[in-house]
CSV table of C-alpha atoms in Angstrom, one decimal:
chain,number,residue,atom,x,y,z
A,1,MET,CA,21.9,17.3,-61.1
A,2,ILE,CA,18.6,16.2,-59.6
A,3,THR,CA,17.9,12.5,-59.6
A,4,CYS,CA,14.3,11.4,-59.4
A,5,ARG,CA,13.3,8.0,-58.2
A,6,ILE,CA,10.2,6.6,-59.8
A,7,ILE,CA,8.4,4.0,-57.6
A,8,LEU,CA,6.0,1.8,-59.4
A,9,PRO,CA,2.8,0.7,-57.7
A,10,GLN,CA,4.2,-2.9,-57.5
A,11,GLN,CA,7.4,-1.8,-55.9
A,12,GLN,CA,5.5,0.4,-53.4
A,13,ALA,CA,3.4,-2.5,-52.3
A,14,GLN,CA,6.6,-4.7,-51.9
A,15,GLU,CA,8.2,-2.0,-49.7
A,16,LYS,CA,5.2,-1.6,-47.5
A,17,ASP,CA,5.1,-5.4,-47.1
A,18,ARG,CA,8.7,-5.4,-46.0
A,19,GLU,CA,8.0,-2.6,-43.6
A,20,ARG,CA,5.1,-4.4,-42.1
A,21,ARG,CA,7.3,-7.6,-41.6
A,22,THR,CA,10.0,-5.5,-40.0
A,23,MET,CA,7.6,-3.9,-37.5
A,24,SER,CA,5.9,-7.1,-36.7
A,25,SER,CA,9.3,-8.8,-35.9
A,26,ALA,CA,10.1,-6.2,-33.3
A,27,GLU,CA,9.4,-7.8,-30.0
A,28,PRO,CA,7.3,-5.4,-27.8
A,29,ILE,CA,8.1,-5.2,-24.1
A,30,ALA,CA,6.2,-7.9,-22.1
A,31,GLU,CA,4.6,-5.3,-19.9
A,32,ASP,CA,2.9,-3.6,-22.9
A,33,ARG,CA,1.1,-6.7,-24.3
A,34,ALA,CA,-2.7,-6.6,-24.1
A,35,PRO,CA,-4.2,-9.6,-22.3
A,36,ARG,CA,-6.3,-10.8,-25.3
A,37,GLY,CA,-5.4,-10.2,-28.9
A,38,ASP,CA,-4.5,-6.6,-29.8
A,39,ARG,CA,-7.2,-4.9,-27.8
A,40,PRO,CA,-5.8,-2.9,-24.9
A,41,PRO,CA,-7.4,-3.3,-21.5
A,42,SER,CA,-10.1,-0.8,-20.5
A,43,GLN,CA,-9.6,1.7,-17.7
A,44,LEU,CA,-12.0,-0.5,-15.6
A,45,ARG,CA,-9.7,-3.6,-16.2
A,46,GLN,CA,-6.7,-1.5,-15.3
A,47,LEU,CA,-8.4,-0.5,-12.1
A,48,ALA,CA,-9.3,-4.0,-11.3
A,49,ALA,CA,-5.8,-5.4,-11.9
A,50,ALA,CA,-4.3,-2.9,-9.5
A,51,SER,CA,-7.0,-3.0,-6.9
A,52,ILE,CA,-7.6,-6.8,-6.6
A,53,GLY,CA,-3.9,-7.5,-6.4
A,54,ASN,CA,-3.4,-4.7,-3.9
A,55,ALA,CA,-6.3,-6.1,-1.8
A,56,VAL,CA,-4.5,-9.5,-1.7
A,57,GLU,CA,-1.2,-7.9,-0.7
A,58,TRP,CA,-2.8,-6.1,2.2
A,59,TYR,CA,-4.8,-9.1,3.4
A,60,ASP,CA,-1.5,-10.9,3.9
A,61,TRP,CA,0.0,-7.8,5.7
A,62,TYR,CA,-2.9,-7.1,8.0
A,63,ALA,CA,-3.6,-10.6,9.0
A,64,TYR,CA,-0.5,-10.4,11.2
A,65,SER,CA,-1.8,-7.4,13.2
A,66,PHE,CA,-5.3,-8.7,13.6
A,67,LEU,CA,-4.2,-12.1,14.8
A,68,ALA,CA,-1.1,-11.1,16.9
A,69,VAL,CA,-3.0,-11.5,20.1
A,70,TYR,CA,-3.5,-15.2,19.3
A,71,PHE,CA,-0.1,-16.3,18.3
A,72,ALA,CA,2.1,-14.1,20.5
A,73,ASP,CA,2.4,-16.7,23.2
A,74,GLN,CA,3.2,-19.4,20.7
A,75,VAL,CA,6.3,-17.6,19.2
A,76,PHE,CA,7.6,-15.5,22.1
A,77,PRO,CA,8.3,-16.6,25.8
A,78,LYS,CA,6.6,-14.6,28.6
A,79,GLY,CA,8.6,-12.3,30.7
A,80,ALA,CA,8.7,-12.9,34.5
A,81,GLY,CA,5.3,-11.8,35.8
A,82,ASN,CA,4.4,-9.6,32.7
A,83,SER,CA,1.8,-10.9,30.3
A,84,LEU,CA,2.3,-8.1,27.9
A,85,VAL,CA,5.8,-9.2,26.9
A,86,PRO,CA,4.8,-11.6,24.1
A,87,LEU,CA,2.4,-9.1,22.6
A,88,LEU,CA,4.9,-6.3,22.8
A,89,SER,CA,7.5,-8.6,21.1
A,90,THR,CA,5.0,-9.4,18.4
A,91,PHE,CA,4.3,-5.8,17.7
A,92,ALA,CA,8.1,-5.1,17.7
A,93,VAL,CA,8.4,-7.6,14.8
A,94,PHE,CA,5.4,-5.8,13.2
A,95,ALA,CA,7.5,-2.6,13.4
A,96,VAL,CA,10.6,-4.4,12.0
A,97,GLY,CA,8.6,-5.4,8.9
A,98,PHE,CA,7.8,-1.7,8.4
A,99,PHE,CA,11.4,-0.8,8.5
A,100,MET,CA,12.0,-2.9,5.4
A,101,ARG,CA,9.4,-0.9,3.6
A,102,PRO,CA,11.8,2.0,2.7
A,103,VAL,CA,14.1,-0.6,1.1
A,104,GLY,CA,11.2,-2.1,-0.7
A,105,GLY,CA,10.0,1.3,-1.8
A,106,LEU,CA,13.4,2.2,-3.2
A,107,LEU,CA,14.1,-1.2,-4.9
A,108,MET,CA,10.7,-2.0,-6.2
A,109,GLY,CA,10.1,1.6,-7.1
A,110,ALA,CA,13.3,1.5,-9.2
A,111,VAL,CA,12.1,-1.7,-10.9
A,112,ALA,CA,8.8,0.1,-11.7
A,113,ASP,CA,10.7,3.1,-13.1
A,114,ARG,CA,13.2,1.0,-15.1
A,115,ARG,CA,11.3,-2.1,-16.1
A,116,GLY,CA,7.7,-0.9,-15.9
A,117,ARG,CA,4.9,-0.8,-13.4
A,118,ARG,CA,3.6,-4.2,-14.2
A,119,ALA,CA,6.9,-5.9,-13.6
A,120,ALA,CA,7.1,-4.4,-10.1
A,121,LEU,CA,3.5,-5.3,-9.3
A,122,THR,CA,4.2,-8.9,-10.3
A,123,LEU,CA,7.3,-9.1,-8.1
A,124,THR,CA,5.7,-7.6,-5.0
A,125,ILE,CA,2.8,-10.0,-4.9
A,126,LEU,CA,5.1,-13.0,-5.3
A,127,LEU,CA,7.2,-11.8,-2.3
A,128,MET,CA,4.0,-11.2,-0.2
A,129,GLY,CA,2.7,-14.6,-0.9
A,130,GLY,CA,6.0,-16.2,0.1
A,131,GLY,CA,6.1,-14.2,3.3
A,132,SER,CA,2.6,-15.2,4.2
A,133,LEU,CA,3.3,-18.9,3.7
A,134,LEU,CA,6.4,-18.5,5.9
A,135,VAL,CA,4.4,-17.0,8.7
A,136,ALA,CA,1.9,-19.9,8.5
A,137,LEU,CA,4.7,-22.4,8.9
A,138,THR,CA,6.5,-20.6,11.8
A,139,PRO,CA,7.3,-23.1,14.5
A,140,THR,CA,6.5,-22.5,18.2
A,141,TYR,CA,9.0,-21.3,20.7
A,142,THR,CA,8.4,-24.4,22.8
A,143,ALA,CA,9.3,-26.7,19.9
A,144,THR,CA,12.3,-24.9,18.4
A,145,GLY,CA,13.3,-22.1,20.9
A,146,VAL,CA,14.8,-19.0,19.3
A,147,LEU,CA,14.3,-20.3,15.8
A,148,ALA,CA,10.6,-19.4,16.1
A,149,PRO,CA,11.0,-15.7,16.4
A,150,VAL,CA,13.8,-15.7,13.8
A,151,VAL,CA,11.5,-17.3,11.2
A,152,LEU,CA,8.8,-14.8,12.0
A,153,VAL,CA,11.2,-11.9,11.6
A,154,VAL,CA,12.4,-13.2,8.2
A,155,ALA,CA,8.8,-13.6,7.0
A,156,ARG,CA,8.0,-10.0,8.1
A,157,LEU,CA,11.1,-8.7,6.4
A,158,VAL,CA,10.1,-10.3,3.1
A,159,GLN,CA,6.6,-8.9,3.5
A,160,GLY,CA,7.9,-5.5,4.4
A,161,LEU,CA,10.0,-5.4,1.2
A,162,SER,CA,6.9,-6.4,-0.8
A,163,VAL,CA,4.5,-3.9,0.7
A,164,GLY,CA,7.0,-1.0,0.5
A,165,GLY,CA,7.2,-1.5,-3.2
A,166,GLU,CA,3.5,-2.2,-3.6
A,167,PHE,CA,2.4,1.3,-2.7
A,168,ALA,CA,4.9,2.9,-5.0
A,169,ALA,CA,4.1,0.7,-8.0
A,170,SER,CA,0.3,0.6,-7.5
A,171,THR,CA,0.0,4.3,-6.8
A,172,THR,CA,1.8,5.3,-10.0
A,173,PHE,CA,-0.1,2.6,-12.0
A,174,LEU,CA,-3.5,3.7,-10.8
A,175,VAL,CA,-3.0,7.5,-11.3
A,176,GLU,CA,-1.4,7.0,-14.7
A,177,SER,CA,-4.3,4.8,-15.8
A,178,ALA,CA,-6.9,7.5,-14.9
A,179,GLY,CA,-8.5,9.7,-17.5
A,180,PRO,CA,-8.6,13.5,-17.3
A,181,GLY,CA,-10.4,14.8,-14.2
A,182,ARG,CA,-10.5,11.3,-12.6
A,183,ARG,CA,-7.1,11.0,-10.9
A,184,GLY,CA,-8.7,11.6,-7.5
A,185,LEU,CA,-11.3,8.9,-8.1
A,186,PHE,CA,-8.7,6.3,-9.3
A,187,SER,CA,-6.4,7.4,-6.4
A,188,SER,CA,-9.1,6.5,-3.9
A,189,PHE,CA,-9.1,2.9,-5.0
A,190,GLN,CA,-5.6,2.6,-3.4
A,191,TYR,CA,-7.3,2.6,0.0
A,192,VAL,CA,-10.5,1.0,-1.2
A,193,SER,CA,-8.4,-2.1,-2.1
A,194,THR,CA,-6.2,-1.7,0.9
A,195,THR,CA,-9.4,-1.7,3.1
A,196,ILE,CA,-10.8,-4.7,1.3
A,197,GLY,CA,-7.6,-6.5,2.2
A,198,GLN,CA,-8.1,-5.4,5.8
A,199,LEU,CA,-11.7,-6.5,5.7
A,200,LEU,CA,-10.7,-9.9,4.4
A,201,ALA,CA,-8.1,-10.2,7.2
A,202,SER,CA,-10.4,-8.9,9.9
A,203,GLY,CA,-13.4,-10.9,8.7
A,204,THR,CA,-11.3,-14.1,8.5
A,205,GLY,CA,-10.0,-13.4,12.0
A,206,ALA,CA,-13.5,-12.8,13.3
A,207,LEU,CA,-14.9,-15.9,11.6
A,208,LEU,CA,-12.1,-18.1,13.0
A,209,ALA,CA,-12.6,-16.6,16.5
A,210,THR,CA,-16.3,-17.4,16.2
A,211,LEU,CA,-15.9,-21.0,15.0
A,212,LEU,CA,-12.9,-22.0,17.2
A,213,THR,CA,-12.2,-21.8,20.9
A,214,GLU,CA,-9.6,-19.4,22.1
A,215,ARG,CA,-7.3,-22.3,22.8
A,216,GLN,CA,-7.7,-23.7,19.3
A,217,MET,CA,-7.0,-20.2,17.9
A,218,GLY,CA,-3.9,-19.9,19.9
A,219,GLN,CA,-2.6,-23.4,19.0
A,220,TRP,CA,-3.3,-23.6,15.3
A,221,GLY,CA,-6.3,-21.6,14.1
A,222,TRP,CA,-4.3,-18.5,13.4
A,223,ARG,CA,-2.2,-20.4,10.8
A,224,ILE,CA,-5.3,-20.9,8.6
A,225,ALA,CA,-5.5,-17.2,7.8
A,226,PHE,CA,-1.9,-17.0,6.6
A,227,LEU,CA,-2.3,-20.1,4.4
A,228,ILE,CA,-5.4,-18.5,2.8
A,229,GLY,CA,-3.2,-15.4,2.2
A,230,ALA,CA,-0.6,-17.5,0.3
A,231,LEU,CA,-3.3,-19.0,-1.9
A,232,LEU,CA,-4.9,-15.5,-2.6
A,233,SER,CA,-1.5,-14.2,-3.7
A,234,LEU,CA,-1.5,-16.7,-6.6
A,235,ILE,CA,-4.9,-15.4,-7.6
A,236,GLY,CA,-3.7,-11.8,-7.5
A,237,LEU,CA,-0.7,-12.8,-9.6
A,238,TRP,CA,-2.9,-14.3,-12.3
A,239,ILE,CA,-5.2,-11.1,-12.4
A,240,ARG,CA,-2.2,-8.8,-12.7
A,241,ARG,CA,-1.0,-10.6,-15.8
A,242,GLY,CA,-3.8,-8.9,-17.6
A,243,ALA,CA,-2.6,-5.4,-16.8
A,244,ARG,CA,-1.2,-3.0,-19.4
A,245,GLU,CA,2.0,-1.0,-18.8
A,246,THR,CA,1.5,2.7,-18.1
A,247,LEU,CA,5.1,3.9,-17.8
A,248,PRO,CA,5.4,6.5,-20.7
A,249,GLN,CA,9.1,5.9,-21.3
A,250,ALA,CA,8.6,2.1,-21.6
A,251,LEU,CA,5.7,2.5,-24.0
A,252,ASP,CA,7.5,5.1,-26.1
A,253,SER,CA,10.7,2.9,-26.4
A,254,ALA,CA,8.6,0.0,-27.5
A,255,ARG,CA,6.7,1.9,-30.1
A,256,ALA,CA,9.9,3.5,-31.5
A,257,ASN,CA,11.6,0.1,-31.6
A,258,THR,CA,14.4,1.5,-29.5
A,259,PRO,CA,17.4,-0.8,-29.1
A,260,ALA,CA,17.8,-2.6,-25.8
A,261,ALA,CA,21.1,-0.9,-25.1
A,262,ALA,CA,19.6,2.6,-25.6
A,263,GLN,CA,16.7,1.7,-23.3
A,264,ARG,CA,19.1,0.6,-20.5
A,265,ALA,CA,21.1,3.8,-20.8
A,266,ASP,CA,17.9,5.9,-20.5
A,267,ARG,CA,16.7,4.2,-17.3
A,268,PRO,CA,16.9,6.3,-14.1
A,269,GLY,CA,19.5,5.6,-11.4
A,270,LEU,CA,18.5,4.0,-8.1
A,271,PHE,CA,18.8,7.3,-6.1
A,272,GLU,CA,17.9,9.7,-9.0
A,273,GLY,CA,14.6,10.7,-7.4
A,274,LEU,CA,16.3,11.6,-4.1
A,275,ARG,CA,19.3,13.3,-5.7
A,276,ARG,CA,17.4,15.4,-8.3
A,277,TYR,CA,14.2,16.1,-6.3
A,278,PRO,CA,15.2,16.5,-2.6
A,279,ARG,CA,12.5,19.1,-1.8
A,280,GLN,CA,9.8,16.8,-3.3
A,281,SER,CA,11.1,13.9,-1.2
A,282,LEU,CA,10.9,15.9,2.0
A,283,LEU,CA,7.4,17.0,1.0
A,284,ILE,CA,6.2,13.4,0.7
A,285,CYS,CA,7.5,12.8,4.3
A,286,GLY,CA,5.5,15.8,5.6
A,287,ILE,CA,2.4,14.8,3.7
A,288,THR,CA,2.6,11.3,5.1
A,289,ALA,CA,3.5,11.7,8.8
A,290,GLY,CA,0.1,12.7,10.2
A,291,GLY,CA,-1.8,10.5,7.7
A,292,THR,CA,0.1,7.3,8.5
A,293,ILE,CA,-0.1,7.6,12.3
A,294,ALA,CA,-3.9,8.3,12.1
A,295,TYR,CA,-4.4,5.6,9.6
A,296,TYR,CA,-2.6,2.8,11.5
A,297,THR,CA,-4.1,3.9,14.8
A,298,TRP,CA,-7.7,3.8,13.6
A,299,THR,CA,-7.6,0.9,11.2
A,300,THR,CA,-5.1,-1.4,12.8
A,301,TYR,CA,-4.2,-0.7,16.4
A,302,LEU,CA,-7.6,0.6,17.7
A,303,PRO,CA,-9.0,-2.9,18.4
A,304,THR,CA,-5.9,-3.9,20.4
A,305,TYR,CA,-5.9,-0.4,22.1
A,306,ALA,CA,-9.5,-1.1,23.3
A,307,GLN,CA,-8.5,-4.6,24.5
A,308,VAL,CA,-5.4,-3.4,26.4
A,309,ASN,CA,-6.8,-0.1,27.8
A,310,ALA,CA,-10.5,-0.8,28.3
A,311,GLY,CA,-10.7,-4.6,28.6
A,312,PHE,CA,-12.6,-4.9,25.4
A,313,ASP,CA,-13.5,-8.4,24.3
A,314,LYS,CA,-11.1,-9.8,21.6
A,315,GLY,CA,-13.8,-11.2,19.3
A,316,ASP,CA,-16.0,-8.1,19.6
A,317,SER,CA,-13.1,-5.8,18.8
A,318,LEU,CA,-12.5,-7.7,15.5
A,319,THR,CA,-16.2,-7.4,14.7
A,320,VAL,CA,-16.2,-3.6,15.3
A,321,GLY,CA,-13.1,-3.3,13.1
A,322,THR,CA,-14.8,-5.2,10.3
A,323,LEU,CA,-17.9,-3.0,10.4
A,324,SER,CA,-16.0,0.3,10.5
A,325,LEU,CA,-13.8,-0.8,7.6
A,326,VAL,CA,-16.9,-1.4,5.4
A,327,PHE,CA,-17.9,2.1,6.2
A,328,PHE,CA,-14.4,3.4,5.5
A,329,ALA,CA,-14.3,1.7,2.1
A,330,LEU,CA,-17.6,3.2,1.0
A,331,LEU,CA,-16.3,6.7,1.8
A,332,GLN,CA,-13.1,6.5,-0.3
A,333,PRO,CA,-14.6,7.0,-3.9
A,334,LEU,CA,-16.7,9.9,-2.6
A,335,GLY,CA,-13.7,11.6,-1.2
A,336,GLY,CA,-11.7,11.0,-4.4
A,337,MET,CA,-14.5,12.4,-6.6
A,338,LEU,CA,-14.8,15.4,-4.3
A,339,SER,CA,-11.1,16.1,-4.6
A,340,ASP,CA,-11.4,16.1,-8.4
A,341,ARG,CA,-14.0,18.9,-8.1
A,342,VAL,CA,-12.7,21.1,-5.2
A,343,GLY,CA,-9.0,20.1,-5.1
A,344,ARG,CA,-6.8,17.9,-2.9
A,345,LYS,CA,-5.8,20.6,-0.4
A,346,PRO,CA,-9.2,21.3,1.3
A,347,LEU,CA,-9.6,17.6,2.1
A,348,LEU,CA,-6.0,17.3,3.5
A,349,LEU,CA,-6.5,20.4,5.7
A,350,ALA,CA,-9.8,19.1,7.1
A,351,PHE,CA,-8.3,15.8,7.9
A,352,ALA,CA,-5.2,17.2,9.7
A,353,LEU,CA,-7.1,19.8,11.7
A,354,GLY,CA,-9.8,17.3,12.6
A,355,PHE,CA,-7.3,14.8,14.1
A,356,THR,CA,-5.3,17.6,15.8
A,357,VAL,CA,-8.4,18.7,17.7
A,358,LEU,CA,-10.3,15.4,18.1
A,359,ALA,CA,-7.7,12.6,18.4
A,360,VAL,CA,-7.4,13.0,22.2
A,361,PRO,CA,-11.1,13.2,23.1
A,362,LEU,CA,-12.0,10.4,20.7
A,363,LEU,CA,-9.5,7.9,22.1
A,364,HIS,CA,-10.5,8.8,25.6
A,365,LEU,CA,-14.1,7.9,24.7
A,366,VAL,CA,-13.2,4.2,24.1
A,367,THR,CA,-14.7,2.0,26.8
A,368,ASP,CA,-15.6,-1.7,27.0
A,369,ALA,CA,-19.0,-1.0,25.4
A,370,PHE,CA,-19.5,-2.2,21.8
A,371,LEU,CA,-21.2,1.0,20.6
A,372,SER,CA,-18.5,3.1,22.1
A,373,LEU,CA,-15.7,1.6,20.1
A,374,LEU,CA,-17.8,1.5,16.9
A,375,LEU,CA,-18.7,5.2,17.1
A,376,VAL,CA,-15.2,6.3,17.8
A,377,GLN,CA,-13.8,4.2,15.0
A,378,CYS,CA,-16.3,5.4,12.4
A,379,ALA,CA,-15.9,9.1,13.5
A,380,GLY,CA,-12.1,8.7,12.9
A,381,MET,CA,-12.8,7.1,9.5
A,382,VAL,CA,-14.7,10.1,8.3
A,383,LEU,CA,-11.8,12.5,9.1
A,384,LEU,CA,-9.3,10.0,7.8
A,385,THR,CA,-10.9,10.0,4.4
A,386,GLY,CA,-9.6,13.5,3.8
A,387,TYR,CA,-6.1,12.0,3.6
A,388,THR,CA,-6.6,8.5,2.3
A,389,ALA,CA,-8.8,9.3,-0.6
A,390,VAL,CA,-6.3,11.7,-2.1
A,391,ALA,CA,-2.9,10.5,-0.9
A,392,ALA,CA,-2.0,8.4,-4.0
A,393,ALA,CA,-2.9,11.3,-6.3
A,394,VAL,CA,-1.1,13.9,-4.3
A,395,ASN,CA,2.1,11.8,-4.1
A,396,ALA,CA,2.0,10.9,-7.8
A,397,GLU,CA,1.5,14.6,-8.8
A,398,VAL,CA,4.7,15.6,-7.0
A,399,PHE,CA,7.1,13.7,-9.3
A,400,PRO,CA,7.6,13.3,-13.1
A,401,ALA,CA,7.0,9.8,-14.5
A,402,ARG,CA,10.7,9.0,-15.0
A,403,VAL,CA,11.3,8.7,-11.2
A,404,ARG,CA,7.7,8.7,-9.9
A,405,ALA,CA,7.6,5.2,-8.4
A,406,ALA,CA,11.0,5.3,-6.6
A,407,GLY,CA,10.6,9.0,-5.8
A,408,ILE,CA,7.3,8.2,-3.9
A,409,GLY,CA,8.4,4.8,-2.6
A,410,PHE,CA,11.4,5.6,-0.5
A,411,PRO,CA,10.3,8.8,1.4
A,412,TYR,CA,6.7,7.5,1.8
A,413,SER,CA,7.7,4.1,3.1
A,414,PHE,CA,10.4,5.6,5.4
A,415,THR,CA,7.8,7.9,7.0
A,416,VAL,CA,5.3,5.1,7.3
A,417,ALA,CA,7.9,2.9,9.0
A,418,LEU,CA,8.9,5.6,11.4
A,419,PHE,CA,5.4,6.6,12.5
A,420,GLY,CA,2.8,4.2,11.2
A,421,GLY,CA,4.6,0.9,11.7
A,422,THR,CA,5.6,1.8,15.3
A,423,ALA,CA,2.1,3.0,16.3
A,424,PRO,CA,1.0,-0.4,17.9
A,425,TYR,CA,4.4,-0.8,19.6
A,426,VAL,CA,4.4,2.8,20.9
A,427,GLY,CA,0.8,2.5,22.1
A,428,THR,CA,1.5,-0.8,23.9
A,429,TRP,CA,4.7,0.6,25.4
A,430,PHE,CA,2.9,3.6,26.8
A,431,GLU,CA,0.4,1.2,28.5
A,432,GLN,CA,3.2,-0.9,29.9
A,433,ALA,CA,5.0,2.2,31.2
A,434,GLY,CA,1.8,3.3,33.0
A,435,HIS,CA,1.0,6.3,30.7
A,436,PRO,CA,-1.7,5.2,28.2
A,437,GLY,CA,-3.0,8.8,28.0
A,438,LEU,CA,0.1,10.0,26.2
A,439,PHE,CA,-0.6,8.0,23.0
A,440,PRO,CA,-3.5,10.2,21.8
A,441,TRP,CA,-1.4,13.3,22.2
A,442,TYR,CA,1.3,11.7,20.2
A,443,VAL,CA,-1.2,11.2,17.3
A,444,ALA,CA,-2.5,14.8,17.6
A,445,VAL,CA,1.0,16.3,17.5
A,446,LEU,CA,2.0,14.5,14.3
A,447,CYS,CA,-1.3,15.5,12.6
A,448,LEU,CA,-0.5,19.1,13.6
A,449,ILE,CA,2.9,18.9,11.9
A,450,SER,CA,1.3,17.6,8.7
A,451,PHE,CA,-1.3,20.4,8.8
A,452,GLY,CA,1.5,22.9,8.6
A,453,VAL,CA,2.9,21.1,5.5
A,454,TYR,CA,-0.6,21.0,3.8
A,455,LEU,CA,-0.8,24.8,4.2
A,456,THR,CA,2.2,25.2,1.9
A,457,LEU,CA,1.1,22.7,-0.8
A,458,PRO,CA,0.2,24.0,-4.2
A,459,GLU,CA,-3.1,22.7,-5.6
A,460,THR,CA,-2.4,20.0,-8.3
A,461,ALA,CA,-5.8,18.5,-8.9
A,462,HIS,CA,-6.5,20.4,-12.1
A,463,ARG,CA,-3.0,20.2,-13.6
A,464,GLU,CA,-1.9,17.7,-16.2
A,465,LEU,CA,0.1,14.8,-14.8
A,466,GLU,CA,3.8,15.4,-15.6
A,467,ARG,CA,5.3,12.8,-17.9
């Protein structure tokens, strides 16, 4: 027997009304809410939310390296007859912060893969602001003894945790927000915003060095930069509240009204990226090794390298760093757009080969002349763009969305900690040991290793991003 159900127009309207009420009562995940009404953010707004917050993050991080020469004597005691001991100790703390980055990359990456990209971005900027405030309030060694370096180490550990997760979350967020054929362009804003953060830190340091005497800078002036960083973190937090979630699984679960228990069961494990994709994890390490040593040498350590090895003026070195960073930021979108047309691989190969051949002669050209340092730094920036403009896209294209943030976060941050974070310390150590000429060769060898890795990479620029 076949039973037919006849639905009258009035009943049909009532059922549709009940269905609408049921759907409206389903609470969407917080990360998927649009900032105003029901209209989702545009790609430009997504780009701004990631970039501005990232710039604030990196201002806080880089203020430390740019101002280390001023507060080293305040926090660390001098060694007997050796004026480099406080600076060396300060850069050792800089390296310690980097070794928290793999932990941050793993933990914050897991948050981004399990709870959404926006949740991770919110947490990282809160941690960075707190760490910056703690640096600003660090007591002096004269006043508190060993407590001073302990407070500084804790602050850098917190910031290292934050910045390790920031790259993983913001990289995935930027690339997933990009439209077809624009992943390279969006990827380049990872380093545009990073560079803006460096510019703010370098510019603030240069301005303070101009307005204050060296004695004032050493006593209290350096603290102003870190207080500014803590305030900027609050602004970055507010801007990121307008971002829209890009994690496909989170969006799909919300749209399908998936029960919370089922969502939790479907979330990836903490080490799933490493366990299921070991080859991709090693590939991230190889991609990053040469890029990170070149990046931190040219954008962070070079002013200090010029001071220590060529007697360059402290204030002038900050000014040179600021000018070269403006040039670097302008290059990034051009490199990103070029990679969308010709592919990621040609840019990576040009970068690695260029630094393998030119790192040693370029660093040996650094003298105490203003123009010398400016030309060397800008020349390195041109080569470096081949890596920085495409790094975010290349990394994101290696992993599927389910484990993308954590999959990138741990191996990338581990490699950066091992080679990038130790660059200032290694360079200063070579100088103290009486072999400053070895550091350029150290940079060249790591770039040669990455060149070999780039040769094996498949081209991913024109493939669809794996969900």
